[in-house]
PDB file of C-alpha atoms in Angstrom:
ATOM      1  CA  SER R   5     114.588  27.693  67.604  1.00 60.00           C
ATOM      2  CA  SER R   6     115.937  30.737  69.405  1.00 54.00           C
ATOM      3  CA  GLY R   7     119.198  31.415  71.210  1.00 58.00           C
ATOM      4  CA  ILE R   8     120.866  34.562  72.505  1.00 62.00           C
ATOM      5  CA  ASN R   9     120.477  37.006  69.572  1.00 73.00           C
ATOM      6  CA  ALA R  10     120.267  34.015  67.253  1.00 80.00           C
ATOM      7  CA  GLU R  11     117.888  31.766  65.375  1.00 87.00           C
ATOM      8  CA  TYR R  12     119.039  28.312  64.407  1.00 90.00           C
ATOM      9  CA  GLY R  13     117.610  25.351  62.541  1.00 92.00           C
ATOM     10  CA  GLY R  14     118.324  22.073  60.792  1.00 94.00           C
ATOM     11  CA  SER R  15     117.023  20.711  57.496  1.00 94.00           C
ATOM     12  CA  ARG R  16     116.573  17.555  55.449  1.00 93.00           C
ATOM     13  CA  ASP R  17     119.817  18.151  53.565  1.00 92.00           C
ATOM     14  CA  GLY R  18     121.714  17.690  56.825  1.00 93.00           C
ATOM     15  CA  THR R  19     122.747  21.322  57.231  1.00 94.00           C
ATOM     16  CA  VAL R  20     122.537  23.300  60.467  1.00 94.00           C
ATOM     17  CA  LYS R  21     122.308  27.079  60.104  1.00 92.00           C
ATOM     18  CA  VAL R  22     122.591  29.941  62.580  1.00 90.00           C
ATOM     19  CA  TRP R  23     121.204  33.421  61.878  1.00 89.00           C
ATOM     20  CA  ASP R  24     121.985  36.583  63.822  1.00 85.00           C
ATOM     21  CA  VAL R  25     118.630  38.304  64.436  1.00 82.00           C
ATOM     22  CA  ARG R  26     120.390  41.665  64.130  1.00 81.00           C
ATOM     23  CA  GLN R  27     121.448  40.887  60.566  1.00 81.00           C
ATOM     24  CA  GLU R  28     119.453  40.033  57.486  1.00 73.00           C
ATOM     25  CA  LYS R  29     119.924  37.614  54.610  1.00 78.00           C
ATOM     26  CA  ASP R  30     122.689  35.013  54.956  1.00 85.00           C
ATOM     27  CA  PRO R  31     123.293  32.840  58.052  1.00 89.00           C
ATOM     28  CA  VAL R  32     126.320  33.693  60.188  1.00 87.00           C
ATOM     29  CA  ALA R  33     127.233  30.011  60.528  1.00 88.00           C
ATOM     30  CA  LEU R  34     126.540  26.936  58.428  1.00 90.00           C
ATOM     31  CA  MET R  35     127.483  23.363  59.300  1.00 92.00           C
ATOM     32  CA  ALA R  36     127.023  20.977  56.367  1.00 90.00           C
ATOM     33  CA  PRO R  37     127.958  17.348  55.625  1.00 88.00           C
ATOM     34  CA  LYS R  38     131.425  16.931  54.141  1.00 84.00           C
ATOM     35  CA  GLU R  39     131.737  16.221  50.447  1.00 84.00           C
ATOM     36  CA  GLY R  40     130.956  12.574  49.811  1.00 83.00           C
ATOM     37  CA  GLU R  41     129.428  12.103  53.275  1.00 84.00           C
ATOM     38  CA  THR R  42     125.971  10.502  53.478  1.00 85.00           C
ATOM     39  CA  THR R  43     123.314  13.163  54.043  1.00 90.00           C
ATOM     40  CA  ARG R  44     120.951  12.588  56.969  1.00 94.00           C
ATOM     41  CA  ASP R  45     117.806  14.517  57.910  1.00 96.00           C
ATOM     42  CA  CYS R  46     118.398  16.907  60.814  1.00 97.00           C
ATOM     43  CA  TRP R  47     115.363  16.587  63.081  1.00 97.00           C
ATOM     44  CA  ALA R  48     116.358  18.599  66.159  1.00 97.00           C
ATOM     45  CA  VAL R  49     118.681  21.412  67.243  1.00 96.00           C
ATOM     46  CA  ALA R  50     119.562  22.958  70.607  1.00 96.00           C
ATOM     47  CA  PHE R  51     121.609  26.001  71.611  1.00 93.00           C
ATOM     48  CA  GLY R  52     123.794  26.192  74.723  1.00 93.00           C
ATOM     49  CA  ASN R  53     127.091  26.908  76.496  1.00 94.00           C
ATOM     50  CA  ALA R  54     126.614  30.667  76.055  1.00 90.00           C
ATOM     51  CA  TYR R  55     128.344  31.583  79.316  1.00 91.00           C
ATOM     52  CA  THR R  56     130.634  34.188  77.712  1.00 89.00           C
ATOM     53  CA  GLU R  57     130.345  36.528  74.731  1.00 85.00           C
ATOM     54  CA  SER R  58     132.327  34.121  72.514  1.00 87.00           C
ATOM     55  CA  GLU R  59     131.376  30.628  73.698  1.00 91.00           C
ATOM     56  CA  ARG R  60     128.463  29.016  71.857  1.00 91.00           C
ATOM     57  CA  VAL R  61     127.530  25.472  70.847  1.00 94.00           C
ATOM     58  CA  VAL R  62     124.705  23.997  68.797  1.00 95.00           C
ATOM     59  CA  ALA R  63     123.719  20.358  69.219  1.00 97.00           C
ATOM     60  CA  ALA R  64     122.005  18.666  66.288  1.00 97.00           C
ATOM     61  CA  GLY R  65     120.094  15.379  66.185  1.00 97.00           C
ATOM     62  CA  TYR R  66     119.582  13.310  63.045  1.00 97.00           C
ATOM     63  CA  ASP R  67     117.201  10.661  61.736  1.00 97.00           C
ATOM     64  CA  ASN R  68     119.828   7.881  62.044  1.00 96.00           C
ATOM     65  CA  GLY R  69     120.471   8.542  65.740  1.00 97.00           C
ATOM     66  CA  ASP R  70     123.542  10.743  65.315  1.00 97.00           C
ATOM     67  CA  ILE R  71     124.034  13.638  67.736  1.00 98.00           C
ATOM     68  CA  LYS R  72     126.669  16.211  66.838  1.00 96.00           C
ATOM     69  CA  MET R  73     127.785  19.150  68.957  1.00 97.00           C
ATOM     70  CA  PHE R  74     129.164  22.056  66.941  1.00 96.00           C
ATOM     71  CA  ASP R  75     131.449  24.657  68.527  1.00 95.00           C
ATOM     72  CA  LEU R  76     130.478  27.987  66.943  1.00 92.00           C
ATOM     73  CA  ARG R  77     133.682  29.681  68.113  1.00 91.00           C
ATOM     74  CA  THR R  78     136.005  27.239  66.349  1.00 93.00           C
ATOM     75  CA  MET R  79     133.458  26.082  63.732  1.00 92.00           C
ATOM     76  CA  SER R  80     134.280  22.455  64.427  1.00 93.00           C
ATOM     77  CA  VAL R  81     132.568  19.300  65.692  1.00 93.00           C
ATOM     78  CA  ARG R  82     133.220  19.277  69.416  1.00 94.00           C
ATOM     79  CA  TRP R  83     131.633  15.876  70.098  1.00 96.00           C
ATOM     80  CA  GLU R  84     129.476  13.281  68.356  1.00 96.00           C
ATOM     81  CA  THR R  85     127.760  10.039  69.232  1.00 97.00           C
ATOM     82  CA  ASN R  86     125.005   7.731  68.000  1.00 97.00           C
ATOM     83  CA  VAL R  87     121.978   6.732  70.098  1.00 97.00           C
ATOM     84  CA  SER R  88     120.586   4.097  67.675  1.00 95.00           C
ATOM     85  CA  ASN R  89     117.193   5.761  67.108  1.00 97.00           C
ATOM     86  CA  GLY R  90     116.187   8.947  65.313  1.00 97.00           C
ATOM     87  CA  VAL R  91     116.564  12.038  67.518  1.00 98.00           C
ATOM     88  CA  CYS R  92     113.272  13.959  67.754  1.00 97.00           C
ATOM     89  CA  GLY R  93     114.141  16.505  70.455  1.00 97.00           C
ATOM     90  CA  LEU R  94     117.168  18.120  72.125  1.00 98.00           C
ATOM     91  CA  GLN R  95     117.519  20.665  74.909  1.00 98.00           C
ATOM     92  CA  PHE R  96     120.254  21.897  77.235  1.00 97.00           C
ATOM     93  CA  ASP R  97     119.047  22.430  80.792  1.00 97.00           C
ATOM     94  CA  ARG R  98     120.155  26.076  80.454  1.00 95.00           C
ATOM     95  CA  ARG R  99     121.404  27.985  77.424  1.00 92.00           C
ATOM     96  CA  ASP R 100     123.392  30.726  79.140  1.00 91.00           C
ATOM     97  CA  ILE R 101     125.633  28.711  81.499  1.00 94.00           C
ATOM     98  CA  LEU R 102     128.665  26.466  81.116  1.00 95.00           C
ATOM     99  CA  MET R 103     127.241  23.281  79.599  1.00 95.00           C
ATOM    100  CA  ASN R 104     125.707  21.110  82.310  1.00 97.00           C
ATOM    101  CA  LYS R 105     123.157  18.620  80.920  1.00 98.00           C
ATOM    102  CA  LEU R 106     121.736  17.783  77.507  1.00 98.00           C
ATOM    103  CA  VAL R 107     118.575  15.707  77.043  1.00 98.00           C
ATOM    104  CA  ALA R 108     117.864  13.885  73.780  1.00 98.00           C
ATOM    105  CA  THR R 109     114.495  12.280  72.986  1.00 98.00           C
ATOM    106  CA  THR R 110     114.139   9.631  70.306  1.00 98.00           C
ATOM    107  CA  LEU R 111     111.964   7.155  68.492  1.00 97.00           C
ATOM    108  CA  GLU R 112     111.227   3.827  70.224  1.00 95.00           C
ATOM    109  CA  SER R 113     110.177   5.416  73.560  1.00 96.00           C
ATOM    110  CA  LYS R 114     113.710   6.335  74.632  1.00 97.00           C
ATOM    111  CA  PHE R 115     115.400   9.443  76.003  1.00 98.00           C
ATOM    112  CA  LEU R 116     118.938  10.058  77.207  1.00 98.00           C
ATOM    113  CA  THR R 117     120.271  12.565  79.729  1.00 98.00           C
ATOM    114  CA  PHE R 118     123.923  13.453  79.110  1.00 98.00           C
ATOM    115  CA  ASP R 119     126.128  15.088  81.733  1.00 97.00           C
ATOM    116  CA  VAL R 120     128.082  17.442  79.458  1.00 97.00           C
ATOM    117  CA  ARG R 121     130.246  19.109  82.098  1.00 95.00           C
ATOM    118  CA  MET R 122     133.210  16.685  81.811  1.00 94.00           C
ATOM    119  CA  HIS R 123     134.340  15.246  78.453  1.00 94.00           C
ATOM    120  CA  HIS R 124     136.494  12.122  78.238  1.00 95.00           C
ATOM    121  CA  PRO R 125     138.701  11.772  75.114  1.00 92.00           C
ATOM    122  CA  GLN R 126     137.527   8.186  74.460  1.00 92.00           C
ATOM    123  CA  GLN R 127     134.248   7.751  76.384  1.00 93.00           C
ATOM    124  CA  GLY R 128     132.811  11.177  75.582  1.00 95.00           C
ATOM    125  CA  TYR R 129     130.009  12.343  77.885  1.00 97.00           C
ATOM    126  CA  PRO R 130     128.287   9.954  80.319  1.00 97.00           C
ATOM    127  CA  SER R 131     124.545   9.422  79.981  1.00 97.00           C
ATOM    128  CA  VAL R 132     121.585   7.698  81.594  1.00 97.00           C
ATOM    129  CA  VAL R 133     118.891   6.105  79.408  1.00 97.00           C
ATOM    130  CA  GLU R 134     115.184   5.849  80.248  1.00 97.00           C
ATOM    131  CA  LYS R 135     112.120   4.518  78.408  1.00 96.00           C
ATOM    132  CA  ALA R 136     108.695   6.154  78.625  1.00 96.00           C
ATOM    133  CA  HIS R 137     105.391   6.816  76.872  1.00 97.00           C
ATOM    134  CA  LYS R 138     105.476   3.504  74.907  1.00 95.00           C
ATOM    135  CA  ALA R 139     105.755   5.681  71.794  1.00 97.00           C
ATOM    136  CA  THR R 140     107.997   8.220  70.100  1.00 97.00           C
ATOM    137  CA  ILE R 141     109.135  10.945  72.511  1.00 98.00           C
ATOM    138  CA  TRP R 142     108.636  14.143  70.540  1.00 98.00           C
ATOM    139  CA  GLY R 143     110.497  16.571  72.748  1.00 97.00           C
ATOM    140  CA  VAL R 144     111.696  17.748  76.155  1.00 98.00           C
ATOM    141  CA  ARG R 145     111.396  21.014  78.075  1.00 98.00           C
ATOM    142  CA  HIS R 146     113.248  21.937  81.273  1.00 98.00           C
ATOM    143  CA  LEU R 147     111.521  23.860  84.033  1.00 98.00           C
ATOM    144  CA  PRO R 148     112.880  27.454  84.008  1.00 97.00           C
ATOM    145  CA  GLN R 149     112.883  27.650  87.813  1.00 96.00           C
ATOM    146  CA  ASN R 150     114.705  24.323  88.342  1.00 97.00           C
ATOM    147  CA  ARG R 151     117.006  22.948  85.640  1.00 96.00           C
ATOM    148  CA  ASP R 152     116.929  19.412  87.117  1.00 97.00           C
ATOM    149  CA  ILE R 153     113.201  18.988  86.382  1.00 98.00           C
ATOM    150  CA  TYR R 154     111.915  18.443  82.861  1.00 98.00           C
ATOM    151  CA  MET R 155     108.888  17.263  80.903  1.00 98.00           C
ATOM    152  CA  THR R 156     108.930  14.773  78.014  1.00 98.00           C
ATOM    153  CA  LEU R 157     106.246  14.715  75.312  1.00 98.00           C
ATOM    154  CA  GLY R 158     104.793  11.385  74.231  1.00 98.00           C
ATOM    155  CA  GLY R 159     103.510  10.126  70.926  1.00 97.00           C
ATOM    156  CA  ASN R 160     100.712   8.399  72.844  1.00 97.00           C
ATOM    157  CA  GLY R 161      99.241  11.716  74.025  1.00 97.00           C
ATOM    158  CA  SER R 162     100.941  11.728  77.429  1.00 97.00           C
ATOM    159  CA  ILE R 163     103.437  13.982  79.200  1.00 98.00           C
ATOM    160  CA  CYS R 164     105.889  12.774  81.848  1.00 98.00           C
ATOM    161  CA  LEU R 165     107.621  14.833  84.532  1.00 98.00           C
ATOM    162  CA  TRP R 166     111.166  13.817  85.512  1.00 98.00           C
ATOM    163  CA  LYS R 167     113.814  14.812  88.015  1.00 98.00           C
ATOM    164  CA  TYR R 168     117.542  14.332  87.479  1.00 98.00           C
ATOM    165  CA  ASN R 169     119.539  13.348  90.564  1.00 97.00           C
ATOM    166  CA  TYR R 170     123.277  13.990  90.547  1.00 97.00           C
ATOM    167  CA  PRO R 171     125.704  11.293  91.736  1.00 96.00           C
ATOM    168  CA  LYS R 172     127.718  11.864  94.910  1.00 95.00           C
ATOM    169  CA  GLU R 173     130.772  12.511  92.722  1.00 94.00           C
ATOM    170  CA  ARG R 174     130.297  13.840  89.186  1.00 94.00           C
ATOM    171  CA  THR R 175     133.787  12.773  88.072  1.00 94.00           C
ATOM    172  CA  LYS R 176     136.150   9.848  88.594  1.00 95.00           C
ATOM    173  CA  LEU R 177     139.478   8.615  87.231  1.00 94.00           C
ATOM    174  CA  ASP R 178     139.576   5.887  84.604  1.00 92.00           C
ATOM    175  CA  SER R 179     142.131   3.064  84.615  1.00 91.00           C
ATOM    176  CA  ASN R 180     144.688   5.390  83.028  1.00 92.00           C
ATOM    177  CA  GLY R 181     144.145   8.175  85.538  1.00 94.00           C
ATOM    178  CA  VAL R 182     142.164  10.374  83.128  1.00 95.00           C
ATOM    179  CA  GLU R 183     139.217  12.225  84.621  1.00 95.00           C
ATOM    180  CA  MET R 184     135.794  11.234  83.277  1.00 95.00           C
ATOM    181  CA  GLY R 185     132.201  12.157  84.050  1.00 95.00           C
ATOM    182  CA  VAL R 186     129.708  10.077  86.003  1.00 96.00           C
ATOM    183  CA  ALA R 187     126.025  10.035  85.078  1.00 96.00           C
ATOM    184  CA  GLY R 188     123.314  10.464  87.698  1.00 97.00           C
ATOM    185  CA  THR R 189     119.857   8.906  87.846  1.00 97.00           C
ATOM    186  CA  VAL R 190     116.463   9.961  86.493  1.00 98.00           C
ATOM    187  CA  GLU R 191     113.300   9.683  88.564  1.00 97.00           C
ATOM    188  CA  GLN R 192     109.777   9.861  87.160  1.00 97.00           C
ATOM    189  CA  ILE R 193     107.683  12.257  89.236  1.00 97.00           C
ATOM    190  CA  GLN R 194     104.356  12.165  87.411  1.00 96.00           C
ATOM    191  CA  ASN R 195     102.699  11.250  84.130  1.00 96.00           C
ATOM    192  CA  VAL R 196      99.317  12.066  82.648  1.00 96.00           C
ATOM    193  CA  VAL R 197      97.511  11.203  79.414  1.00 96.00           C
ATOM    194  CA  LEU R 198      96.058  14.315  77.820  1.00 96.00           C
ATOM    195  CA  GLY R 199      94.659  12.785  74.638  1.00 94.00           C
ATOM    196  CA  THR R 200      95.009  10.070  72.035  1.00 94.00           C
ATOM    197  CA  GLN R 201      97.249  11.982  69.611  1.00 96.00           C
ATOM    198  CA  PRO R 202     100.960  12.889  70.021  1.00 97.00           C
ATOM    199  CA  ILE R 203     101.901  15.920  72.129  1.00 97.00           C
ATOM    200  CA  SER R 204     104.108  17.872  69.744  1.00 95.00           C
ATOM    201  CA  GLY R 205     104.720  21.194  71.512  1.00 96.00           C
ATOM    202  CA  PHE R 206     105.225  22.313  75.102  1.00 97.00           C
ATOM    203  CA  ASP R 207     106.441  25.375  76.985  1.00 97.00           C
ATOM    204  CA  TRP R 208     106.736  26.432  80.624  1.00 98.00           C
ATOM    205  CA  SER R 209     105.863  29.871  81.928  1.00 98.00           C
ATOM    206  CA  PRO R 210     109.027  31.773  82.954  1.00 96.00           C
ATOM    207  CA  ASP R 211     107.014  33.753  85.536  1.00 96.00           C
ATOM    208  CA  LYS R 212     104.510  31.345  87.098  1.00 97.00           C
ATOM    209  CA  GLU R 213     106.227  28.155  88.246  1.00 97.00           C
ATOM    210  CA  GLY R 214     104.342  25.077  87.042  1.00 97.00           C
ATOM    211  CA  LEU R 215     102.132  26.870  84.523  1.00 98.00           C
ATOM    212  CA  CYS R 216     102.525  25.347  81.067  1.00 98.00           C
ATOM    213  CA  VAL R 217     100.960  25.081  77.631  1.00 98.00           C
ATOM    214  CA  CYS R 218     101.056  22.201  75.161  1.00 97.00           C
ATOM    215  CA  SER R 219      99.787  21.390  71.691  1.00 97.00           C
ATOM    216  CA  GLY R 220      98.960  18.093  70.035  1.00 96.00           C
ATOM    217  CA  PHE R 221      98.213  16.451  66.736  1.00 96.00           C
ATOM    218  CA  ASP R 222      94.525  16.636  67.686  1.00 95.00           C
ATOM    219  CA  GLN R 223      94.736  20.398  66.966  1.00 95.00           C
ATOM    220  CA  THR R 224      94.110  21.212  70.616  1.00 96.00           C
ATOM    221  CA  ILE R 225      96.019  23.676  72.795  1.00 97.00           C
ATOM    222  CA  ARG R 226      95.896  22.846  76.495  1.00 97.00           C
ATOM    223  CA  ILE R 227      96.807  25.030  79.485  1.00 97.00           C
ATOM    224  CA  CYS R 228      98.041  22.946  82.431  1.00 96.00           C
ATOM    225  CA  ILE R 229      99.532  23.549  85.842  1.00 96.00           C
ATOM    226  CA  VAL R 230     101.936  21.321  87.758  1.00 96.00           C
ATOM    227  CA  THR R 231     101.767  21.763  91.526  1.00 95.00           C
ATOM    228  CA  ARG R 232     104.166  21.097  94.424  1.00 94.00           C
ATOM    229  CA  LEU R 233     107.274  21.603  92.312  1.00 95.00           C
ATOM    230  CA  LYS R 234     109.071  23.412  95.134  1.00 91.00           C
ATOM    231  CA  SER R 235     108.959  20.250  97.243  1.00 90.00           C
ATOM    232  CA  LEU R 236     110.954  18.199  94.710  1.00 87.00           C
TER     233      LEU R 236
END
């Protein structure tokens, strides 16, 4: 996957690597399991929080349901959690802003939307969980023109359009007076079955709102258009 002047990826040995496209050969950052730690397949990576020249994070999802967020400035694990099912897809709603939302799609028809603006030392980031597609959810892509609208890709050949609604207050105080985040709600806008095989790839047009392209295991590339997005 691509970030700002960077390429990044995960592998079966559990490592996450970041390459600077302006340099050749070795990666500029490498996050690997600690010695003696069980190695898990890394299935998904996402780049975000690039709101300054130095701030960068990479989120990685693993086959056992682990999600780890690596801070590339400090080269440390900033946050981690487990969502019970293998993580097939990850995406921040925007790469080049202060972290706002992170969506993770998994096996067993589940996806989670994390509000990653406010971190609590014990509770971590709040999230809302939804089920869809009645199959593995292979990935997620946010609409470039509206970061609160995104499409999920189903293993049953369907795509689903969602809208995230923020709560009235995004933070609250816990019983000890520590500020914590509050998750919003997710609303399904539309769904359509495009075929009988999983939809494995999807991208929105950055220029024409609603224009999109997707690919599937049936070796078919489809051009689609989603209308009335401005009214959402």
